[in-house]
Short mmCIF file of C-alpha atoms in Angstrom, two decimals:
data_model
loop_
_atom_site.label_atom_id
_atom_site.label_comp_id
_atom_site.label_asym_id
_atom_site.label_seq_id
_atom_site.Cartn_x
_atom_site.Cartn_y
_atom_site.Cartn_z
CA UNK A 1 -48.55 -6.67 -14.57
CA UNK A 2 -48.28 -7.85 -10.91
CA UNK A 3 -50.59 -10.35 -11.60
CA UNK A 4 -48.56 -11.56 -14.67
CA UNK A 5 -45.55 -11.93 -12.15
CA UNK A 6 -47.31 -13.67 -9.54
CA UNK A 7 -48.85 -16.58 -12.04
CA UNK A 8 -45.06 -16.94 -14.15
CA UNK A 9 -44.06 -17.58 -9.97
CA UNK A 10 -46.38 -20.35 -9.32
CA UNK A 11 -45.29 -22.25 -12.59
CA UNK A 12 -41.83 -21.97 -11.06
CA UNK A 13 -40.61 -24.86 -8.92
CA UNK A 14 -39.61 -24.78 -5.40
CA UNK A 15 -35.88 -25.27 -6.59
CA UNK A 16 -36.33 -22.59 -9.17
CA UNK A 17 -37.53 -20.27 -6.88
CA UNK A 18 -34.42 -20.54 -4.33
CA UNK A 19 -32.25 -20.19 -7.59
CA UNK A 20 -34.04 -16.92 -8.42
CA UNK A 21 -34.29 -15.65 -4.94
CA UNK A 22 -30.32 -16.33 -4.76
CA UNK A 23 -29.55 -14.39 -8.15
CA UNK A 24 -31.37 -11.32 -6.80
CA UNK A 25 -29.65 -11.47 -3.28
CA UNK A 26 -26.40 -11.73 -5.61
CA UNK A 27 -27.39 -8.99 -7.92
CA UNK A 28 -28.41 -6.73 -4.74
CA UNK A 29 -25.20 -6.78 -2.71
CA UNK A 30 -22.55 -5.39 -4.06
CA UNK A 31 -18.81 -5.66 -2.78
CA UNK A 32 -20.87 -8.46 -0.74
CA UNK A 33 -21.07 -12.10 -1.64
CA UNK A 34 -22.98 -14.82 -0.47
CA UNK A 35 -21.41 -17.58 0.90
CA UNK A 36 -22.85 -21.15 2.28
CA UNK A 37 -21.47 -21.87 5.69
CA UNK A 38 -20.34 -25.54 5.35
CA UNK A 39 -21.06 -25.62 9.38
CA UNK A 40 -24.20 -24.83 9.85
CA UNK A 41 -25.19 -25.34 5.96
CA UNK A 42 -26.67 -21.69 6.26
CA UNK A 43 -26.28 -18.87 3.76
CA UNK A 44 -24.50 -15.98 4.79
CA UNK A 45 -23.58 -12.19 3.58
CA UNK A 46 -19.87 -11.75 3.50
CA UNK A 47 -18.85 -8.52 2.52
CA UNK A 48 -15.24 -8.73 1.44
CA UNK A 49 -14.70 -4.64 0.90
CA UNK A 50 -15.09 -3.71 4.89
CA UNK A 51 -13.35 -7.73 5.59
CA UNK A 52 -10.50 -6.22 2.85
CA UNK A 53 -10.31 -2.69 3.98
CA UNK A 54 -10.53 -3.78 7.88
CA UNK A 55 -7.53 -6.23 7.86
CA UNK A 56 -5.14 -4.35 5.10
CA UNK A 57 -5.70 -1.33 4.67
CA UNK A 58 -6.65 0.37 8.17
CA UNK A 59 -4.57 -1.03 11.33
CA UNK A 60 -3.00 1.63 13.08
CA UNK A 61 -1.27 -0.49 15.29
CA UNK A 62 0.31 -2.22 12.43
CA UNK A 63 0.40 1.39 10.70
CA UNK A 64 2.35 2.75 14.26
CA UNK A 65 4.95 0.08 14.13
CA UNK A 66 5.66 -0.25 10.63
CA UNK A 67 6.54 3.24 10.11
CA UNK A 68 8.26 3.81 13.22
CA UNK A 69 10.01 0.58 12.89
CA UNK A 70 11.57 1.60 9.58
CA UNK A 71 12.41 4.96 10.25
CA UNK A 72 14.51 3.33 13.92
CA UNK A 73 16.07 0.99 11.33
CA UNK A 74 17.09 3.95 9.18
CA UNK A 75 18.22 6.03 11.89
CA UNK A 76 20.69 3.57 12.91
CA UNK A 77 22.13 2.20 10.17
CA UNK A 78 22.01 5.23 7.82
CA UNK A 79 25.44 7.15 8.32
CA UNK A 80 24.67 9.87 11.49
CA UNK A 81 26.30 13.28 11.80
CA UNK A 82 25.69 16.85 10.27
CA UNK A 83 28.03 15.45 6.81
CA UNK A 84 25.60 13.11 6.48
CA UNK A 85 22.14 15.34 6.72
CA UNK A 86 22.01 15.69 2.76
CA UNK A 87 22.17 12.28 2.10
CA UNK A 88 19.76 11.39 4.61
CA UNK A 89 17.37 13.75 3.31
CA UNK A 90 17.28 12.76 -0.02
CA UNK A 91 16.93 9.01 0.99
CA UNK A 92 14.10 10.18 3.17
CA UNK A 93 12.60 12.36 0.54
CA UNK A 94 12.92 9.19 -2.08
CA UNK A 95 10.78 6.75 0.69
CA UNK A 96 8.09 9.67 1.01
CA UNK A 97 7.32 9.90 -2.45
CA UNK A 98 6.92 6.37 -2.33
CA UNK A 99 4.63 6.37 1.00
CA UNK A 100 2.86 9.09 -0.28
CA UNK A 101 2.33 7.48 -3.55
CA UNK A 102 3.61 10.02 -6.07
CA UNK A 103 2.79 13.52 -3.72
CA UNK A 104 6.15 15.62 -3.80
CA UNK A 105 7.33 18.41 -1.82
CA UNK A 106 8.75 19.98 -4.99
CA UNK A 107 4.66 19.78 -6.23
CA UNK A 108 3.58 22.22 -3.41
CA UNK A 109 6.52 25.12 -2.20
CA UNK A 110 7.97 22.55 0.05
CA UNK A 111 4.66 21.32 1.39
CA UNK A 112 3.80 17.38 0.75
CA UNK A 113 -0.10 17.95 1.46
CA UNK A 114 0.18 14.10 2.38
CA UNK A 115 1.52 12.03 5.42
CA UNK A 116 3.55 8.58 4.82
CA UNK A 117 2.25 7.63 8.52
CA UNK A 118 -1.29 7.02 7.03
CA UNK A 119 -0.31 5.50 3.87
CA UNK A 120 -1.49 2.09 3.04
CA UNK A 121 -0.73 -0.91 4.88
CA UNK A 122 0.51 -2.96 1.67
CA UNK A 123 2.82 0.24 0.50
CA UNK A 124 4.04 0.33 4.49
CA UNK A 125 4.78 -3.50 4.27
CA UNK A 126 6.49 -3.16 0.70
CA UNK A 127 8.53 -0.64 2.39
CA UNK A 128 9.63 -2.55 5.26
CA UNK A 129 11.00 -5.29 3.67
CA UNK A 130 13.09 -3.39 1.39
CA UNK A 131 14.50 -1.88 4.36
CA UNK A 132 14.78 -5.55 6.17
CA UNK A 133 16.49 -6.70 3.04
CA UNK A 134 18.36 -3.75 2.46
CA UNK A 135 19.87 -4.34 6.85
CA UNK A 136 20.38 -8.08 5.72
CA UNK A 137 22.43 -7.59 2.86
CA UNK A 138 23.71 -4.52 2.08
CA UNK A 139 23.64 -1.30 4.90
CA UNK A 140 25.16 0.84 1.57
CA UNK A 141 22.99 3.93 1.86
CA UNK A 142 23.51 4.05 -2.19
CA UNK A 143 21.87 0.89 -2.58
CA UNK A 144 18.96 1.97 -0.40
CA UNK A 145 18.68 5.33 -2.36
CA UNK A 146 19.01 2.89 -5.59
CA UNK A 147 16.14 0.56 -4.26
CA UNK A 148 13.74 3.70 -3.48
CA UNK A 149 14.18 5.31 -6.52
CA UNK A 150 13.81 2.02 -8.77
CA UNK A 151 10.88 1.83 -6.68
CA UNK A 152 9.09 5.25 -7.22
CA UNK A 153 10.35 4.69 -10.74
CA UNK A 154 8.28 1.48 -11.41
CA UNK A 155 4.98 3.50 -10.00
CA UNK A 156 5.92 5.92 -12.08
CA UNK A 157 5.71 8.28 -8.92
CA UNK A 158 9.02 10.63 -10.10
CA UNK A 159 11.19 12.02 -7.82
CA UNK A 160 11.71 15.30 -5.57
CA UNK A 161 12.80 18.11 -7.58
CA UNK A 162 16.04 19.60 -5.81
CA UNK A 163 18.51 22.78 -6.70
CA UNK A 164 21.15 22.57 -8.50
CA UNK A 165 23.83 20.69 -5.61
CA UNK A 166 21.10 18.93 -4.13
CA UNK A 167 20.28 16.94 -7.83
CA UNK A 168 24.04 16.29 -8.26
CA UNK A 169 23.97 14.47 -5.15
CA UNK A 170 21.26 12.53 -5.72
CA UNK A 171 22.53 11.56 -9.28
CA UNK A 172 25.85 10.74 -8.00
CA UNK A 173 24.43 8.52 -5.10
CA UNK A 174 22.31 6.57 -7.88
CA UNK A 175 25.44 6.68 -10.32
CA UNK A 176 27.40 4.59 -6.81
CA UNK A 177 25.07 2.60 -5.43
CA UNK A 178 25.41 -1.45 -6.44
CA UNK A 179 22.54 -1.77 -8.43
CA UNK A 180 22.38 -6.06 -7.96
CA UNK A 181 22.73 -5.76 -4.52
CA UNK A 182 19.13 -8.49 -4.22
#
C-alpha cells in the first residue's frame, strides 16, 4: 500500500506536490493558518486563536484600567451619600450581571461565583463606552440604569432578583430614566 503511494507521488508534478504538501499543512493546523510573507516570499504558521486571545481577550493592564476607570467614573458622577446607596447598588448590580455575563447574586444566596475584574476585554470595552457616553450626554443615573438593563436584556442575561422595596426601586428607576437619551 506504501508502495502504491510512493509510485501515484512520482506521477505527481513538482507543482502538484507543493499543492498537496500545502493542503495537508492546512488540514493539520487548526486555529492556525498559513500565510505567505510578501517580504521574504516565505510561508509561515500564523495562529490567529493565541494572536486573538493574546491581544483581546487577556491584557490585564488594559483589564486594570478599564474596570477601575469605570467604576472612578461612576463613583463621581453617580449621586454620593447614604440616600443614594440603593440606587447605587442596583446600578452596580445591573453592570455585574453584564460583566459577569448573565451570573447573578440572586442565582447563589448572595454569592456571584464570578468576578467582573476578569471578564472579557470586548464586554469591559462595551462597558466603558456606555459609561463615556452616558458622562458625555446624560449623567441621569436613570438613564445609566436604563442603558444596563437594555443591555443585559439584549444578552438575554436577566436581572438581580431583589425583595419586595428593592424591585420597586429598580422598576421605578427604569419607569424614569429617558429612554432616547443616545
Amino acid at each position: 500500500m506504501i508502495k502504491k503511494t510512493i509510485d501515484k507521488q512520482e506521477e505527481l508534478s513538482k507543482s502538484d506536490l507543493e499543492r498537496l504538501d500545502l493542503l495537508q499543512k492546512a488540514n493539520v493546523r487548526k486555529g492556525q493558518q498559513l500565510t505567505i510573507n510578501y517580504e521574504t516570499g516565505n510561508l509561515e504558521v500564523f495562529d490567529e486563536l493565541k494572536h486573538l486571545l493574546g491581544e483581546e481577550y487577556e491584557n490585564p493592564e488594559q483589564k486594570y484600567n478599564s474596570y477601575y476607570g469605570t467604576r472612578s467614573l461612576l463613583k463621581k458622577f453617580l449621586p454620593k451619600g447614604d440616600d443614594n446607596k440603593q440606587l447605587r447598588d442596583i446600578i452596580y448590580d445591573e453592570l455585574n450581571v453584564f460583566l459577569n455575563l448573565g451570573k447573578k447574586k440572586s442565582d447563589n444566596n448572595g454569592i456571584r461565583k464570578s468576578d467582573g475584574r476578569m471578564t472579557y476585554q470586548p464586554v469591559m470595552n462595551e462597558i466603558q463606552e456606555i459609561i463615556l457616553k452616558w458622562v458625555e450626554n446624560s449623567r441621569n443615573p436613570f438613564d445609566l440604569y436604563c442603558l444596563f438593563y437594555e443591555l443585559n436584556e439584549k444578552h438575554e442575561y436577566g436581572h438581580e432578583q431583589y425583595d419586595n422595596s428593592t424591585k420597586s426601586v429598580a422598576k421605578a428607576m427604569l419607569s424614569l430614566s429617558n429612554k432616547s437619551i443616545f
